[in-house]
Amino acid sequence: MGFNQYTKLLQNHPKTNSFSTISSSSYHLNGGPSYMRGAVFWEPNKPMTFEDFEMPRPKVNEVLIKTKACGVCHSDLHVMKGELPFPSPCVVGHEITGEVVEHGPLTDTKTIERLPLGARVVGAFIMPCGNCFFCTKGQDDLCEAFFAYNRAKGTLYDGETRLFLRGSGKPVYMYSMGGLAEYSVVPANALAILPHTLPYAESAVIGCAVFTAYGAMAHAAQVRPGDAVAVIGVGGVGSSCLQIARAFGASEIIAVDIQDDKLEKAKIFGATHVVNARNEDAVSRIKEITGGMGVDTCVEALGNPKTFMQCVQSVRDGGKAVMIGLTLTGAKGEIDINHLVRRQIKVMGSYGGRARHDLPKLVKLAESGIFNLDAAVSRKCKFEEAGKAYEDLNKGSIIGRAVVEIM
């Protein structure tokens, strides 16, 4: 059964025809709902189904969020297609906004003051523990607990999931916070306050698409005013890279893709030049635009061996090639070693930003209008339409970012 059959099967599945109508205003610690609905991914090439869960409970320094919106990301799709190993059954979705409805027992008072009940919040997909070697050095994006527990085992940092099916009690694993559900448990370090001036739906993309782009531009590339930047692949994350590059004052911003509609929209995001790599040699065109030099930074947002090589070849001597696109496990990219050595090319990976420091900054960028959330989100859909959104993402028919509204 192919991935493009997801929607029909999802629509015909008996458990997709009814949704609970729990409102966050009716929730309180002792009298809130006892269950919720969530979208469950069971195994590759099988449709997600909507299931009832026991109400998840946060533990120390964790927060229960009434999920308002969740972005549709290629990282989820890689898991759903079996391209990235991850425990199943699981709930995907890692780009959320929502409302605080509960704090875990023994959560410290400073966290409760920062994230009070009723607060509007946005969550980052990298959820730092705050205590490991890297977190204590301020490198939240390398958090040991996140990779050892969440990405390796689908749990939070006590080694347990917070998701259990209603009735059977069967555990269901969490990709980040498992955002495609009516409620999500999130480590407090991964949350920032979302002001009332920003909408829930559009702001969901701050937690991954924008967060990933910021990590690449601010920490890996360290883009400076006047830099020349190229971005290969201008979907949800790549188009966010264009906006961040513009915000940082890049002078030449080159968007590379094979779809003209994505390239046209890239101009809205700040691209000064666009290159259709289906029609012309991307590396030669980038060199031509930059007077034969190449760019200071090239970002690869696809996770493809061919574009990996193009990225490295497109940077000037001493330039930076930054890889942010995930791909099949074990895929390899080739580099001309002599060129790397002689021309001092810097090749680096970047997975995301640093939640405790960067997430509040990104909220301010969006609030000030420097980052255009409305332009970044190209589609909003209902909770029950999540399967169709991932099918369309797989076909390449989503320009920008789709967001599932769970309100």
Short mmCIF file of N, CA, C and O in Angstrom, two decimals, residues 17-71:
data_model
loop_
_atom_site.label_atom_id
_atom_site.label_comp_id
_atom_site.label_asym_id
_atom_site.label_seq_id
_atom_site.Cartn_x
_atom_site.Cartn_y
_atom_site.Cartn_z
N ASN A 17 -14.10 9.50 12.60
CA ASN A 17 -15.34 10.20 12.34
C ASN A 17 -15.86 11.00 13.51
O ASN A 17 -16.83 11.74 13.39
N SER A 18 -15.26 10.84 14.69
CA SER A 18 -15.72 11.62 15.83
C SER A 18 -14.52 12.15 16.60
O SER A 18 -13.54 11.44 16.79
N PHE A 19 -14.62 13.40 17.02
CA PHE A 19 -13.54 14.04 17.76
C PHE A 19 -14.11 14.59 19.05
O PHE A 19 -15.22 15.10 19.10
N SER A 20 -13.32 14.49 20.11
CA SER A 20 -13.75 15.08 21.38
C SER A 20 -13.72 16.59 21.25
O SER A 20 -13.00 17.15 20.43
N THR A 21 -14.50 17.25 22.02
CA THR A 21 -14.60 18.71 21.95
C THR A 21 -14.17 19.31 23.27
O THR A 21 -14.81 20.20 23.80
N ILE A 22 -13.06 18.82 23.80
CA ILE A 22 -12.53 19.31 25.06
C ILE A 22 -12.01 20.74 24.85
O ILE A 22 -11.28 21.01 23.91
N SER A 23 -12.40 21.64 25.71
CA SER A 23 -11.86 23.00 25.65
C SER A 23 -10.93 23.22 26.81
O SER A 23 -11.14 22.70 27.90
N SER A 24 -9.89 24.01 26.57
CA SER A 24 -8.93 24.26 27.64
C SER A 24 -9.56 25.02 28.78
O SER A 24 -9.14 24.91 29.92
N SER A 25 -10.60 25.80 28.50
CA SER A 25 -11.24 26.57 29.56
C SER A 25 -11.96 25.66 30.55
O SER A 25 -12.18 26.03 31.70
N SER A 26 -12.32 24.44 30.12
CA SER A 26 -13.00 23.51 31.02
C SER A 26 -12.03 22.65 31.79
O SER A 26 -12.42 21.87 32.66
N TYR A 27 -10.74 22.77 31.48
CA TYR A 27 -9.73 21.91 32.10
C TYR A 27 -9.27 22.49 33.43
O TYR A 27 -9.00 23.67 33.55
N HIS A 28 -9.19 21.68 34.43
CA HIS A 28 -8.49 22.04 35.65
C HIS A 28 -7.99 20.78 36.31
O HIS A 28 -8.42 19.67 36.00
N LEU A 29 -7.03 20.93 37.21
CA LEU A 29 -6.27 19.79 37.73
C LEU A 29 -7.14 18.65 38.21
O LEU A 29 -6.89 17.49 37.90
N ASN A 30 -8.16 18.94 38.99
CA ASN A 30 -8.92 17.86 39.63
C ASN A 30 -10.19 17.49 38.89
O ASN A 30 -10.80 16.47 39.19
N GLY A 31 -10.59 18.31 37.96
CA GLY A 31 -11.86 18.02 37.30
C GLY A 31 -11.80 18.08 35.80
O GLY A 31 -12.82 18.22 35.13
N GLY A 32 -10.60 18.02 35.23
CA GLY A 32 -10.44 18.09 33.79
C GLY A 32 -10.83 16.78 33.11
O GLY A 32 -11.21 15.81 33.77
N PRO A 33 -10.74 16.75 31.80
CA PRO A 33 -11.10 15.52 31.06
C PRO A 33 -10.17 14.37 31.42
O PRO A 33 -9.02 14.58 31.80
N SER A 34 -10.68 13.16 31.28
CA SER A 34 -9.88 11.99 31.63
C SER A 34 -9.22 11.37 30.41
O SER A 34 -8.42 10.45 30.56
N TYR A 35 -9.56 11.87 29.22
CA TYR A 35 -8.95 11.32 28.03
C TYR A 35 -8.85 12.39 26.95
O TYR A 35 -9.42 13.48 27.08
N MET A 36 -8.10 12.08 25.90
CA MET A 36 -7.94 12.99 24.77
C MET A 36 -7.82 12.17 23.49
O MET A 36 -7.73 10.94 23.52
N ARG A 37 -7.79 12.87 22.36
CA ARG A 37 -7.59 12.23 21.06
C ARG A 37 -6.21 12.57 20.53
O ARG A 37 -5.69 13.67 20.73
N GLY A 38 -5.62 11.62 19.82
CA GLY A 38 -4.33 11.85 19.19
C GLY A 38 -4.22 11.04 17.91
O GLY A 38 -4.90 10.02 17.74
N ALA A 39 -3.35 11.50 16.99
CA ALA A 39 -3.12 10.81 15.73
C ALA A 39 -1.93 9.85 15.90
O ALA A 39 -0.84 10.29 16.25
N VAL A 40 -2.16 8.57 15.65
CA VAL A 40 -1.14 7.55 15.90
C VAL A 40 -0.57 7.04 14.59
O VAL A 40 -1.30 6.63 13.69
N PHE A 41 0.75 7.07 14.48
CA PHE A 41 1.46 6.42 13.38
C PHE A 41 1.87 5.03 13.85
O PHE A 41 2.56 4.89 14.87
N TRP A 42 1.44 4.02 13.11
CA TRP A 42 1.66 2.63 13.54
C TRP A 42 2.89 2.00 12.91
O TRP A 42 3.70 1.37 13.58
N GLU A 43 3.03 2.13 11.60
CA GLU A 43 4.17 1.55 10.90
C GLU A 43 4.24 2.15 9.50
O GLU A 43 3.25 2.69 9.00
N PRO A 44 5.41 2.06 8.84
CA PRO A 44 5.56 2.66 7.51
C PRO A 44 4.52 2.15 6.53
O PRO A 44 4.17 0.97 6.52
N ASN A 45 4.04 3.07 5.69
CA ASN A 45 3.08 2.78 4.64
C ASN A 45 1.74 2.26 5.15
O ASN A 45 1.02 1.58 4.44
N LYS A 46 1.43 2.61 6.38
CA LYS A 46 0.10 2.36 6.93
C LYS A 46 -0.45 3.71 7.41
O LYS A 46 0.31 4.57 7.87
N PRO A 47 -1.75 3.92 7.30
CA PRO A 47 -2.29 5.24 7.63
C PRO A 47 -2.26 5.53 9.13
O PRO A 47 -2.34 4.62 9.96
N MET A 48 -2.16 6.81 9.47
CA MET A 48 -2.37 7.22 10.85
C MET A 48 -3.84 6.98 11.20
O MET A 48 -4.73 7.08 10.34
N THR A 49 -4.10 6.70 12.45
CA THR A 49 -5.47 6.61 12.93
C THR A 49 -5.62 7.50 14.16
O THR A 49 -4.64 7.78 14.85
N PHE A 50 -6.82 7.95 14.42
CA PHE A 50 -7.08 8.76 15.59
C PHE A 50 -7.59 7.87 16.71
O PHE A 50 -8.53 7.11 16.53
N GLU A 51 -6.92 7.96 17.84
CA GLU A 51 -7.20 7.09 18.97
C GLU A 51 -7.45 7.90 20.24
O GLU A 51 -7.02 9.05 20.36
N ASP A 52 -8.14 7.25 21.19
CA ASP A 52 -8.32 7.83 22.52
C ASP A 52 -7.13 7.49 23.40
O ASP A 52 -6.67 6.34 23.42
N PHE A 53 -6.64 8.48 24.14
CA PHE A 53 -5.53 8.30 25.08
C PHE A 53 -6.00 8.66 26.48
O PHE A 53 -6.85 9.52 26.67
N GLU A 54 -5.40 7.98 27.45
CA GLU A 54 -5.52 8.48 28.82
C GLU A 54 -4.94 9.89 28.84
O GLU A 54 -3.99 10.20 28.12
N MET A 55 -5.50 10.77 29.67
CA MET A 55 -4.97 12.12 29.72
C MET A 55 -3.51 12.09 30.17
O MET A 55 -3.19 11.55 31.22
N PRO A 56 -2.59 12.60 29.35
CA PRO A 56 -1.16 12.58 29.73
C PRO A 56 -0.91 13.44 30.95
O PRO A 56 -1.57 14.47 31.15
N ARG A 57 0.04 13.01 31.78
CA ARG A 57 0.36 13.75 32.99
C ARG A 57 1.81 14.18 32.99
O ARG A 57 2.71 13.36 32.78
N PRO A 58 2.06 15.46 33.24
CA PRO A 58 3.44 15.95 33.28
C PRO A 58 4.13 15.55 34.58
O PRO A 58 3.47 15.36 35.61
N LYS A 59 5.44 15.41 34.54
CA LYS A 59 6.24 15.15 35.73
C LYS A 59 7.04 16.41 36.06
O LYS A 59 6.79 17.49 35.52
N VAL A 60 7.98 16.28 36.97
CA VAL A 60 8.69 17.45 37.48
C VAL A 60 9.31 18.28 36.35
O VAL A 60 9.93 17.74 35.42
N ASN A 61 9.08 19.59 36.39
CA ASN A 61 9.58 20.54 35.40
C ASN A 61 9.10 20.24 33.98
O ASN A 61 9.76 20.57 32.99
N GLU A 62 7.93 19.63 33.90
CA GLU A 62 7.24 19.44 32.63
C GLU A 62 5.89 20.16 32.71
O GLU A 62 5.36 20.42 33.79
N VAL A 63 5.35 20.48 31.53
CA VAL A 63 4.12 21.25 31.45
C VAL A 63 3.15 20.54 30.52
O VAL A 63 3.54 20.03 29.47
N LEU A 64 1.88 20.48 30.94
CA LEU A 64 0.84 19.96 30.07
C LEU A 64 0.24 21.10 29.28
O LEU A 64 -0.20 22.11 29.85
N ILE A 65 0.23 20.95 27.96
CA ILE A 65 -0.24 21.99 27.05
C ILE A 65 -1.52 21.50 26.37
O ILE A 65 -1.59 20.37 25.89
N LYS A 66 -2.53 22.36 26.33
CA LYS A 66 -3.66 22.13 25.43
C LYS A 66 -3.21 22.58 24.06
O LYS A 66 -2.99 23.76 23.81
N THR A 67 -3.00 21.62 23.16
CA THR A 67 -2.41 21.92 21.85
C THR A 67 -3.40 22.70 20.99
O THR A 67 -4.55 22.29 20.83
N LYS A 68 -2.94 23.80 20.46
CA LYS A 68 -3.78 24.62 19.59
C LYS A 68 -3.46 24.40 18.11
O LYS A 68 -4.35 24.43 17.27
N ALA A 69 -2.18 24.22 17.79
CA ALA A 69 -1.78 24.04 16.40
C ALA A 69 -0.49 23.25 16.34
O ALA A 69 0.32 23.29 17.27
N CYS A 70 -0.30 22.53 15.23
CA CYS A 70 0.90 21.71 15.05
C CYS A 70 1.32 21.75 13.58
O CYS A 70 0.50 21.48 12.69
N GLY A 71 2.57 22.10 13.32
CA GLY A 71 3.08 22.17 11.96
C GLY A 71 3.30 20.80 11.35
O GLY A 71 3.49 19.79 12.04
#
